[in-house]
Short mmCIF file of C-alpha atoms in Angstrom, two decimals:
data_model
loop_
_atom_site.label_atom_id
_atom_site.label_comp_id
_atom_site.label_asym_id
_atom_site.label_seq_id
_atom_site.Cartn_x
_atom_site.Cartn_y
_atom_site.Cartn_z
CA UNK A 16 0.00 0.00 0.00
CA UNK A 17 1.32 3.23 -1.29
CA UNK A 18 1.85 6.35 1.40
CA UNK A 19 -1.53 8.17 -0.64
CA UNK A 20 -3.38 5.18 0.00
CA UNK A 21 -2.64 5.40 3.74
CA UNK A 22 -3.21 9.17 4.22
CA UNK A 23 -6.75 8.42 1.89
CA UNK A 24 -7.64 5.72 4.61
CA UNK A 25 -6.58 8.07 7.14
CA UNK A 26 -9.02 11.07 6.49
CA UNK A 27 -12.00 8.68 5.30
CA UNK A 28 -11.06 7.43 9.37
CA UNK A 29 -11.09 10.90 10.67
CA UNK A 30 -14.48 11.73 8.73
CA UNK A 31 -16.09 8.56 10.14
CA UNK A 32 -14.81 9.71 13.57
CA UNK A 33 -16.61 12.64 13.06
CA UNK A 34 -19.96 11.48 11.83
CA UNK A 35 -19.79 9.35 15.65
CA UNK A 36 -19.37 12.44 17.19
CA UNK A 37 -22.30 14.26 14.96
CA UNK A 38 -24.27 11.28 15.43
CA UNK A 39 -24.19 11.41 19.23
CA UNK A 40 -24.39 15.12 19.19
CA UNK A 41 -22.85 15.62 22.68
CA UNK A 42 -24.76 18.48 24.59
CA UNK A 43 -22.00 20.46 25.86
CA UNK A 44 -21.86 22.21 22.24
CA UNK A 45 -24.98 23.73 22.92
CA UNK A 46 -23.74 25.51 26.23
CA UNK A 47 -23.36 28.94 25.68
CA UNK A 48 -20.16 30.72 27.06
CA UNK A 49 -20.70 30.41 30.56
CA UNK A 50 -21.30 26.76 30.14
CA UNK A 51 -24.81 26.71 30.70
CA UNK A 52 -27.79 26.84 28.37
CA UNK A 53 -31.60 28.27 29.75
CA UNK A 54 -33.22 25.03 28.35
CA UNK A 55 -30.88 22.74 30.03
CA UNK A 56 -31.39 21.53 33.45
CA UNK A 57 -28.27 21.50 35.33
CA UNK A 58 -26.63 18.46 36.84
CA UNK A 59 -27.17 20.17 40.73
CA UNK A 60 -30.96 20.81 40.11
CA UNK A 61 -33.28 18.38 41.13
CA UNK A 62 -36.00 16.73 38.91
CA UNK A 63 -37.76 14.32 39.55
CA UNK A 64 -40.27 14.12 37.40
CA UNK A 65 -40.27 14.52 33.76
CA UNK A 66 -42.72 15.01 31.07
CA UNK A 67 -41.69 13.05 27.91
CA UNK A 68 -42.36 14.55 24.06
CA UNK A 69 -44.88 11.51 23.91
CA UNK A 70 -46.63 13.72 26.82
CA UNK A 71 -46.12 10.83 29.60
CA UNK A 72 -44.55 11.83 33.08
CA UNK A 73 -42.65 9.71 35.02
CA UNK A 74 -39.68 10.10 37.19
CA UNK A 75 -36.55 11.16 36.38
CA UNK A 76 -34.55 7.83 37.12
CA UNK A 77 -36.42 5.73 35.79
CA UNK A 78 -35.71 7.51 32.46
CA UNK A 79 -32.20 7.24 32.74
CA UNK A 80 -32.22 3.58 33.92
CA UNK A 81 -34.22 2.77 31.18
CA UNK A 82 -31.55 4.03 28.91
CA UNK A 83 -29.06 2.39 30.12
CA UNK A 84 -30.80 -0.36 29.92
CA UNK A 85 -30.86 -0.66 26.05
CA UNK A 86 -27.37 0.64 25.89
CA UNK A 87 -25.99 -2.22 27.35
CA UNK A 88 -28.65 -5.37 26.96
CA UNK A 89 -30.77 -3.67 23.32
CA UNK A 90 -27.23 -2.48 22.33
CA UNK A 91 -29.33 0.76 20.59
CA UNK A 92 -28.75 4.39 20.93
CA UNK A 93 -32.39 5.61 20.96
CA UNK A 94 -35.14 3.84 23.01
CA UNK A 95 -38.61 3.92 23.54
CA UNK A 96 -40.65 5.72 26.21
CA UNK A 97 -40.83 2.76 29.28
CA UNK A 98 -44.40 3.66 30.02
CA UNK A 99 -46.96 0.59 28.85
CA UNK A 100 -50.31 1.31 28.26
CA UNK A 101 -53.48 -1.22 30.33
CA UNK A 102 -53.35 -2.86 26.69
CA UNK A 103 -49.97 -4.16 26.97
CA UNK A 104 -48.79 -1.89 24.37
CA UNK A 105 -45.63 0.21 25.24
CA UNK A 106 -45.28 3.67 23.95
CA UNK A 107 -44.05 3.36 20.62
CA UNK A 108 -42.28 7.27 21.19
CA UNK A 109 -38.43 7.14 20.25
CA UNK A 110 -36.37 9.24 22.37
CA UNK A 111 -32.51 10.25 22.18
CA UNK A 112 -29.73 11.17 24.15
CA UNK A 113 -30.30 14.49 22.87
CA UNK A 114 -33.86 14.44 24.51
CA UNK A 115 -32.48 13.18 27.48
CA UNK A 116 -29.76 16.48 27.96
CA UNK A 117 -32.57 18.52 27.51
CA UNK A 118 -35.09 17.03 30.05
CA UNK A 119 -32.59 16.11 32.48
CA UNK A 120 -30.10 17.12 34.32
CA UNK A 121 -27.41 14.32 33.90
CA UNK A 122 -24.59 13.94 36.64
CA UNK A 123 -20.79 13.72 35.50
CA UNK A 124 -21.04 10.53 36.19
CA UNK A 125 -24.17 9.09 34.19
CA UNK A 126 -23.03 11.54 31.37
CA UNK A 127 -19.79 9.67 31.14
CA UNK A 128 -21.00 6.33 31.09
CA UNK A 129 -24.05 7.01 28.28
CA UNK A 130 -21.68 8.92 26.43
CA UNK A 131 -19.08 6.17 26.22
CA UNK A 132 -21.61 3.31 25.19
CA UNK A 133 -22.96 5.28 22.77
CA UNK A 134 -19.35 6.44 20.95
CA UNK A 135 -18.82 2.73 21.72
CA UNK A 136 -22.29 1.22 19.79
CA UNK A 137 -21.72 3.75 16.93
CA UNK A 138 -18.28 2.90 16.31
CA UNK A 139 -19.31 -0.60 16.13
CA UNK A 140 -21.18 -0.01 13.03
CA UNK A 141 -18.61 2.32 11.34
CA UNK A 142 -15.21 0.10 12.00
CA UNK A 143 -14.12 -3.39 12.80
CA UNK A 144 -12.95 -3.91 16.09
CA UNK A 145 -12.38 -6.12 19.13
CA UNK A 146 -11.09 -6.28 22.65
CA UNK A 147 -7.43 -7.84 23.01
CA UNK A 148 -7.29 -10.64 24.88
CA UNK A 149 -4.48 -9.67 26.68
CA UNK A 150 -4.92 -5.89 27.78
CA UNK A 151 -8.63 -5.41 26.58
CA UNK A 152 -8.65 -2.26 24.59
CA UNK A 153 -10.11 -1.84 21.56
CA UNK A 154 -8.05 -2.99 18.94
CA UNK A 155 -9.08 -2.43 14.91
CA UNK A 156 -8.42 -4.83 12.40
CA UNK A 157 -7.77 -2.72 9.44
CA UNK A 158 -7.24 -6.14 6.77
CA UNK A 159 -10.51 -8.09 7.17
CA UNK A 160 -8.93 -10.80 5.54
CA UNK A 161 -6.46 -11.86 8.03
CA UNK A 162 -7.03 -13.16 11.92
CA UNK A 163 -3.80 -11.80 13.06
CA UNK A 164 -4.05 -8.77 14.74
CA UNK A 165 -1.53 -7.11 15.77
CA UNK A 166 -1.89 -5.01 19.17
CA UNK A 167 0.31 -2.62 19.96
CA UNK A 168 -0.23 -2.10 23.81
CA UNK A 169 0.67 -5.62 24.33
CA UNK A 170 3.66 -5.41 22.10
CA UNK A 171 4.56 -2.31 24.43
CA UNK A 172 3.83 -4.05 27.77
CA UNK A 173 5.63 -7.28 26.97
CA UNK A 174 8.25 -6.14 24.87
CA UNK A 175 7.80 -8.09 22.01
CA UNK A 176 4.79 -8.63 19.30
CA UNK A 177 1.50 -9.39 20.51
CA UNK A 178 -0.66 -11.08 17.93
CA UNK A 179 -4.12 -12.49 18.83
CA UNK A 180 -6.77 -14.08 17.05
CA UNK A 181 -9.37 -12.00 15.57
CA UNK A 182 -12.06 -15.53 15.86
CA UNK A 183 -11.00 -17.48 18.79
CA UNK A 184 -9.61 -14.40 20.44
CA UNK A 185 -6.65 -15.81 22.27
CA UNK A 186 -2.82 -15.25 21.27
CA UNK A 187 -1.95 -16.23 18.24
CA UNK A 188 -0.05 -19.34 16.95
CA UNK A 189 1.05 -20.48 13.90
CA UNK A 190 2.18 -17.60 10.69
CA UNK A 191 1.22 -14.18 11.18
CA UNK A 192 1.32 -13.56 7.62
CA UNK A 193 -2.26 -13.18 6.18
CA UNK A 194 -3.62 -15.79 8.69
CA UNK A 195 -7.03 -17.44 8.00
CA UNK A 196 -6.72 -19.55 10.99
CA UNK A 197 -4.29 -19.85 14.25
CA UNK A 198 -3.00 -22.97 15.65
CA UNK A 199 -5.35 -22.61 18.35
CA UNK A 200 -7.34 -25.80 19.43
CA UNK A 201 -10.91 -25.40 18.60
CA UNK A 202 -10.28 -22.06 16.04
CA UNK A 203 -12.76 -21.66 13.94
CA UNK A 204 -15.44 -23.82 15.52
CA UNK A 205 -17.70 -21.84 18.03
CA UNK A 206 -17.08 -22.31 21.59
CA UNK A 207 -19.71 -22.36 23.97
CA UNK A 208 -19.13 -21.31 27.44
CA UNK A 209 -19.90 -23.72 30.11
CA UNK A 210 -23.34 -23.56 31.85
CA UNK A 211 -23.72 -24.01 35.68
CA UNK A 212 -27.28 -24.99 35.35
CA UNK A 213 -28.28 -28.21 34.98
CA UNK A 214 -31.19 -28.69 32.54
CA UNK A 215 -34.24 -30.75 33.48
CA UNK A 216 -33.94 -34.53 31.23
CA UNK A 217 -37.19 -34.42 29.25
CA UNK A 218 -38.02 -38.07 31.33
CA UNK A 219 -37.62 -36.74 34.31
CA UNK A 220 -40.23 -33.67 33.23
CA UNK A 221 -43.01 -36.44 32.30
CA UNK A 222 -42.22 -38.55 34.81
CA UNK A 223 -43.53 -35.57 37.73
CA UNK A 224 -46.36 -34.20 35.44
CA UNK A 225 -47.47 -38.05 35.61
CA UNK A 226 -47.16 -38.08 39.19
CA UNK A 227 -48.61 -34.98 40.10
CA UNK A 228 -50.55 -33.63 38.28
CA UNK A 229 -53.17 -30.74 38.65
CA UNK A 230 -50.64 -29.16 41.47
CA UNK A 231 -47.94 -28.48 38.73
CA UNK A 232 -48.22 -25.25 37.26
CA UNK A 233 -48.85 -25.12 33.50
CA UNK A 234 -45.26 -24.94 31.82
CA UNK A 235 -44.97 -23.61 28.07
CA UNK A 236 -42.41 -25.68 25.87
CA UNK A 237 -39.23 -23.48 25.06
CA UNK A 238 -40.98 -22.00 21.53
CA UNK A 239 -40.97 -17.97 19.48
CA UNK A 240 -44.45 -18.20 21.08
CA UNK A 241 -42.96 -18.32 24.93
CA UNK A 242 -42.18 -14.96 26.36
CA UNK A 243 -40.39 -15.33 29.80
CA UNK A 244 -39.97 -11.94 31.52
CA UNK A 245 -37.90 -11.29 34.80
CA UNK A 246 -37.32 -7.83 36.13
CA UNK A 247 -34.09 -7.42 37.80
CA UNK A 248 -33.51 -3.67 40.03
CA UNK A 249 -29.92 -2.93 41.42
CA UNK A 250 -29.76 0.17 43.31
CA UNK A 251 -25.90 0.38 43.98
CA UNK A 252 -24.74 4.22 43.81
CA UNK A 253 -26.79 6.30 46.52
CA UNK A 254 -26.45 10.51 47.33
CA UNK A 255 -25.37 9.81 50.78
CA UNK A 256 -25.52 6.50 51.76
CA UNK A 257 -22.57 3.69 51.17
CA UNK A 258 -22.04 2.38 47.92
CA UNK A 259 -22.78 -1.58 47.30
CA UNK A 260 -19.52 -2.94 46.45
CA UNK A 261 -19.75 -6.37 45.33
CA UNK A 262 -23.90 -5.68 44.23
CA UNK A 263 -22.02 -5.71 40.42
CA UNK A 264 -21.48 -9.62 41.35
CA UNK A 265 -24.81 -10.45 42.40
CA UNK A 266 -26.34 -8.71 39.49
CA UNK A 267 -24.29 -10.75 36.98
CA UNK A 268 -24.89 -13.89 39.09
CA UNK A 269 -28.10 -13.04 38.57
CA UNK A 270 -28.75 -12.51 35.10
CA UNK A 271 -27.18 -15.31 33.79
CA UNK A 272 -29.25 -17.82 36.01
CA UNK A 273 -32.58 -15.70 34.84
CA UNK A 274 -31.23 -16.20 31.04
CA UNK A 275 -30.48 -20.26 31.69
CA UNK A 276 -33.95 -19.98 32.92
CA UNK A 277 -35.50 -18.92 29.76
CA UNK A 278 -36.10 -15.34 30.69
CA UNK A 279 -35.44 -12.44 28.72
CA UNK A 280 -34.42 -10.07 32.00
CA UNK A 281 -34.97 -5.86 32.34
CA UNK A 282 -32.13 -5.06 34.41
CA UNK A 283 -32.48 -0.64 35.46
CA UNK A 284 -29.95 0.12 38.31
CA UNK A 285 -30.21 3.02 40.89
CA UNK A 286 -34.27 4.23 41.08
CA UNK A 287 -35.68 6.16 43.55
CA UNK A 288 -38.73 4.50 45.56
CA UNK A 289 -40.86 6.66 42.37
CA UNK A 290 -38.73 4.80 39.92
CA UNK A 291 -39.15 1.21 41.58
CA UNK A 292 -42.97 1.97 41.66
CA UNK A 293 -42.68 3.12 37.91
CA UNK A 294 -40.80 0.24 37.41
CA UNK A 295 -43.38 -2.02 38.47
CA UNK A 296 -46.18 -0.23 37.32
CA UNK A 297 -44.95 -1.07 33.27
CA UNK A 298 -43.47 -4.23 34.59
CA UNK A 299 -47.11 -5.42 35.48
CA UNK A 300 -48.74 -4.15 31.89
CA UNK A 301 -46.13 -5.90 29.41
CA UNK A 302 -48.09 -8.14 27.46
CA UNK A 303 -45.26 -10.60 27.24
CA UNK A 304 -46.70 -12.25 30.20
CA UNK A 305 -49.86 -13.10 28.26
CA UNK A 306 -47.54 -15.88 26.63
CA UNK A 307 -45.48 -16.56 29.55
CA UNK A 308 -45.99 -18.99 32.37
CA UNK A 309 -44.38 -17.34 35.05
CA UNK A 310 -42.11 -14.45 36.17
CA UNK A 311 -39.06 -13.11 38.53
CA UNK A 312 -38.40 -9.73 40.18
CA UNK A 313 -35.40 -9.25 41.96
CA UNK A 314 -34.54 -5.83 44.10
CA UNK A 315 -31.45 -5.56 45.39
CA UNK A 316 -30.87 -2.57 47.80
CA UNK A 317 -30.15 -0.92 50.80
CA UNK A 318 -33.28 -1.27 53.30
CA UNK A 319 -34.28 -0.60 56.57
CA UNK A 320 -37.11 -1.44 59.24
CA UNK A 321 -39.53 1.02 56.90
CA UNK A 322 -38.98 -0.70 53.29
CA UNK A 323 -36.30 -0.86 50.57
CA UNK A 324 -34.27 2.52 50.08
CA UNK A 325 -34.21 4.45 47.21
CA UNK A 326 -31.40 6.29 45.75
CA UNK A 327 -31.82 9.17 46.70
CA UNK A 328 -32.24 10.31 51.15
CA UNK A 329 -35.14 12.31 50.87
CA UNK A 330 -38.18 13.82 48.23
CA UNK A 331 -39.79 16.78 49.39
CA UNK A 332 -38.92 16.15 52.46
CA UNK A 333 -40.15 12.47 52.28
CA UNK A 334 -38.12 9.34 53.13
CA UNK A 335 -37.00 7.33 49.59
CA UNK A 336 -38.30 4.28 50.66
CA UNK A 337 -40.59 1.84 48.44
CA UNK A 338 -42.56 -0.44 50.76
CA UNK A 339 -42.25 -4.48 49.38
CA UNK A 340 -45.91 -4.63 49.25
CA UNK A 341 -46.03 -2.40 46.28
CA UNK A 342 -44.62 -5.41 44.37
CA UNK A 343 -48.06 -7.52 45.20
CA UNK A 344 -50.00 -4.78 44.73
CA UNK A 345 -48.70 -4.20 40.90
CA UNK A 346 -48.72 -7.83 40.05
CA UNK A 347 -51.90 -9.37 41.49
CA UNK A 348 -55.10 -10.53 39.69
CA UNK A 349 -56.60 -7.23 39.17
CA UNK A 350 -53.09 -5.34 38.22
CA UNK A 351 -51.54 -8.10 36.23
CA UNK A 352 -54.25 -10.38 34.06
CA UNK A 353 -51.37 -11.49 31.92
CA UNK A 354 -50.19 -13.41 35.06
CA UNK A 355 -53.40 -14.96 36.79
CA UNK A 356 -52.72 -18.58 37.91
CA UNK A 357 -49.56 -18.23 37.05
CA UNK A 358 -46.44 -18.38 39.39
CA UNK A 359 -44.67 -15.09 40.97
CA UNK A 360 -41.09 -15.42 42.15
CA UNK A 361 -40.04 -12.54 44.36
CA UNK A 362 -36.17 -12.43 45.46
CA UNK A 363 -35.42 -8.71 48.20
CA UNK A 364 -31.83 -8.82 48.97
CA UNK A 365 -31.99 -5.96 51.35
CA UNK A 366 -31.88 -5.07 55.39
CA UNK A 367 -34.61 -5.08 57.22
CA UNK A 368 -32.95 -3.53 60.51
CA UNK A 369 -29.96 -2.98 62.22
CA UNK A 370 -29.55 -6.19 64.53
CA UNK A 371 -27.96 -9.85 63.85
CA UNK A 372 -29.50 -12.46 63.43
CA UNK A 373 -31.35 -15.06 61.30
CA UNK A 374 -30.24 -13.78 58.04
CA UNK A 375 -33.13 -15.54 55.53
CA UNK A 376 -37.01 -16.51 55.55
CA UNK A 377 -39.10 -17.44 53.58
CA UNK A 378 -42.18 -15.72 52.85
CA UNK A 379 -44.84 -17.83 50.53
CA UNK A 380 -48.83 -18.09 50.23
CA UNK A 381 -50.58 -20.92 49.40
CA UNK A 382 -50.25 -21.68 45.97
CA UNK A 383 -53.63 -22.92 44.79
CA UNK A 384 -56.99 -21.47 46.21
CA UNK A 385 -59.67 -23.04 44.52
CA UNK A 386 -62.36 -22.17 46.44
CA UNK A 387 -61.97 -18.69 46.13
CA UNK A 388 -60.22 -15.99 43.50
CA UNK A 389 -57.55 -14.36 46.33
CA UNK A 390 -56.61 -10.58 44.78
CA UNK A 391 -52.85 -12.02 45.50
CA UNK A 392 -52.04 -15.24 44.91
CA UNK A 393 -49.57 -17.14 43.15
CA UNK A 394 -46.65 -15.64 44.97
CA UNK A 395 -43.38 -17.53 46.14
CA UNK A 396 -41.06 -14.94 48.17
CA UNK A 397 -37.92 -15.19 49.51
CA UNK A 398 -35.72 -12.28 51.38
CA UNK A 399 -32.28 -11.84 52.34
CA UNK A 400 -33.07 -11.36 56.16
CA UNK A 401 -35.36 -11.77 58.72
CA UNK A 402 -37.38 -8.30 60.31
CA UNK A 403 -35.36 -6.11 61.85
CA UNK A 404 -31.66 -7.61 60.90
CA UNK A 405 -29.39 -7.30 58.46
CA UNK A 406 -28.23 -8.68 55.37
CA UNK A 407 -24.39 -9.70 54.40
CA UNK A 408 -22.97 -8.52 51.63
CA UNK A 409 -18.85 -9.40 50.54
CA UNK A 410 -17.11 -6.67 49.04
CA UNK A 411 -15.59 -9.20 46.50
CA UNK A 412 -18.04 -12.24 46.07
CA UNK A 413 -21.24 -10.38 46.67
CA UNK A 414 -23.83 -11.18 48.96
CA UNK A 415 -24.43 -14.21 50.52
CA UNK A 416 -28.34 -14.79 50.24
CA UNK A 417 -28.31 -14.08 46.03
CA UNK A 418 -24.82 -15.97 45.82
CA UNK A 419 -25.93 -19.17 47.77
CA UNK A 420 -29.61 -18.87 45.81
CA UNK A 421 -27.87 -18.60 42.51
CA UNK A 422 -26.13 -21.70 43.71
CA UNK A 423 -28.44 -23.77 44.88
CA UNK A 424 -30.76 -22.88 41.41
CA UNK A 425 -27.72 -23.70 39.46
CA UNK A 426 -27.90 -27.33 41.35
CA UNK A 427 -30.99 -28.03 42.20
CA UNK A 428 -33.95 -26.51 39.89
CA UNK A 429 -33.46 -29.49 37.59
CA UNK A 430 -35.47 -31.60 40.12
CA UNK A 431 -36.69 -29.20 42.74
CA UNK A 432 -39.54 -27.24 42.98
CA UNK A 433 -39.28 -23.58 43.95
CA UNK A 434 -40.32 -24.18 47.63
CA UNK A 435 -37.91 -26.90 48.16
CA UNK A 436 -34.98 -24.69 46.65
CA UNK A 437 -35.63 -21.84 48.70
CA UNK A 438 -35.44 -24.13 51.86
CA UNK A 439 -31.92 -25.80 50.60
CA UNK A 440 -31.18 -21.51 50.10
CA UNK A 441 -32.05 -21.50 53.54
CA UNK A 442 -30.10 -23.93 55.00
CA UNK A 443 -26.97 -23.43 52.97
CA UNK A 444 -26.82 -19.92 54.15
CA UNK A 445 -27.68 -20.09 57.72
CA UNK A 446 -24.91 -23.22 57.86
CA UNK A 447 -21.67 -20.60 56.66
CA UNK A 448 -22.87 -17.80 58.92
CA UNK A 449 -21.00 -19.56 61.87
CA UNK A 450 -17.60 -18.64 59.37
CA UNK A 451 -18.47 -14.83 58.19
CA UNK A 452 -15.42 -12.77 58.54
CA UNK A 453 -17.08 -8.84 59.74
CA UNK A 454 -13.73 -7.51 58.12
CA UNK A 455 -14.52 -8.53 54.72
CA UNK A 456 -18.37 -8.03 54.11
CA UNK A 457 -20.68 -4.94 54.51
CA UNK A 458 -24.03 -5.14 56.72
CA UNK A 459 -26.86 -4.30 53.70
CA UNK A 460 -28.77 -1.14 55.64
#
């Protein structure tokens, strides 16, 4: 390639650089010279509402959780307005980043990260590139002929070339020249990453529908026509009280037993007690659950004596505290049709108190009533602590009640029902309390 060929490549690079930055039209350009604009909010006022062009209101977190939430699972850069009509039917209203600058006023810190997965999803589409294996920056691949890349951080931090393959995405072996495939075992056949769930044997199924019966729940084969939903909410940065370390873990943990489950999981971190209720609210109206057989929530939080704490300490002078009850309330009969007679997993991991003791219970209702329609039935819940204590949570692992119920899932659920593993939860976690070390885990309040 000739030194005009490289300086060509080099300015159409700098002019796709620049249609990113169009593209994502970052709103400090349209601060004036003091660095603020009139139709702004600022980043130290306090919204907490907002009205949406679509003309619904809802608060301000939830907005930007909901964002964030097809950044990084819908991998788009617009999304739709959350709210879902009594239909089923969401809001079909696209709104931008753009829209979100002008309704809200962003902190530092959620303007970094939606700016950064945005330059991140629109640079997907304009170049070809990957994380390095070995110092996991983004590395481009200008010859999309050849699987050896060449990275020159490594090369730096090693002291010698760094090559890595572009398709198994390990260090290269074998010629680097115009490689179509490394020495690697298992290059260019797809690798699947082990799964810690054990899968129900299709004998075992019939076998307990035989056996049991009418007290099985109806269960919808694995089909287009099956739409699992789970709602996951991790509050983990607060305005004055202690961040979560670890709550990244449990989330994770989380997600991946939800999607071994068959659920496609809404995961919206830090929301006020406003946003969990909003949360909730649209939760309840998706009309996925029409075609589902079942659903999770999980809220993972601080929590006290009076309920599960919001972000934020106070709104108009009123505590940020959303009461558990609120998650019955939006997903019983008359709330949540889609889900009559069908099952209702609820997992808190939060604090109920300030004292020691008993760290998990289990509260469940009956689960058939046929003598009478109950308003709220159908639900299985299980919480991190009894009243009035506290939950453990380890700064590196995560806490113990959603580690050890991940665990026991992972284990059991292939010949378990849910009662049964939420008993073994109970047990395995109340047998390792005896060994908690205070130094290395944070008390959940």
């Amino acid at each position: 390639m000739t030194e005009d060929n490289n300086w060509d490549e080099d300015l159409e690079e700098d002019a796709a650089i620049a249609r990113v930055f169009q593209h994502l039209k970052i709103h400090k350009q349209h601060t004036g010279e003091s660095g603020r604009n009139s139709g702004v909010p600022q980043s130290n006022e306090r919204v907490d509402f907002v009205a949406l062009p679509c003309g619904h209101r809802m608060p301000a977190d939830y907005v930007v959780a909901w964002f964030k939430y097809y950044l990084k699972q819908e991998k788009k850069t617009e999304f739709s307005c959350p709210r879902v009509h009594v239909q089923g039917k969401s809001c079909s209203k696209n709104l931008s980043y753009q829209d979100m600058c002008r309704l809200i006023p962003l902190t530092d810190k959620q303007r970094e990260f939606l700016e950064e997965n945005l330059a991140a999803l629109v640079a997907r589409r304009l170049f070809d590139f990957k994380a390095c294996p070995g110092c996991q920056s983004h590395v481009e691949r200008r010859d999309r002929g050849n699987l050896c890349v060449h990275c020159t951080i490594c090369t730096a931090n090693l002291k010698r070339n760094y090559y890595f393959c572009w398709n198994c995405r390990r260090e290269w072996k074998g010629p680097a020249n115009n490689g179509v495939r490394c020495d690697n075992d298992g290059c260019g056949q797809r690798v699947r990453t082990s799964d810690p769930l054990i899968p129900c044997k299709p004998e075992f199924k019939k076998k307990m529908l035989q056996e049991m019966g009418d007290d099985i729940y109806p269960l919808k084969d694995k089909s287009q026509d099956r739409k699992r939903l789970a709602l996951l909410i991790n509050n983990v940065d607060f305005k004055n009280l202690n961040y979560r370390t670890g709550a990244d873990k449990d989330e994770l943990s989380m997600e991946v037993l939800l999607k071994g489950l068959g659920y496609t999981v809404i995961t919206l971190r830090d929301l006020s007690a406003q946003g969990m209720h909003a949360a909730m609210r649209d939760f309840a109206q998706r009309e996925e659950h029409d075609k589902s057989d079942s659903c999770f929530v999980v809220l993972m939080s601080h929590g006290d004596a009076k309920g599960i704490c919001g972000v934020f300490d106070s709104i108009e002078d009123e505590e940020d505290v959303f009461q558990a009850e609120e998650i019955f309330n939006c997903l019983n009969t008359p709330n949540c049709a889609g889900l009559k007679d069908k099952p209702k997993i609820i997992l808190i991991q939060a604090c109920r108190g300030g004292k020691k003791g008993s760290v998990i219970v289990q509260d469940a209702v009956s689960r058939r009533n046929r003598a009478k329609e109950h308003i709220e039935k159908e639900f299985c819940c299980l919480r991190s602590c009894t009243p009035d204590t506290v939950s453990y949570r380890d700064k590196e692992k995560g806490s113990d009640f959603i580690q050890d119920t991940v665990e026991i899932f992972n284990q059991h659920a292939h010949q378990d029902d849910i009662e049964e593993l939420f008993r073994k939860a109970k047990s395995h976690c109340l047998a390792r309390q005896t060994s908690i070390n205070a130094d290395m885990c944070y008390f959940d309040v």
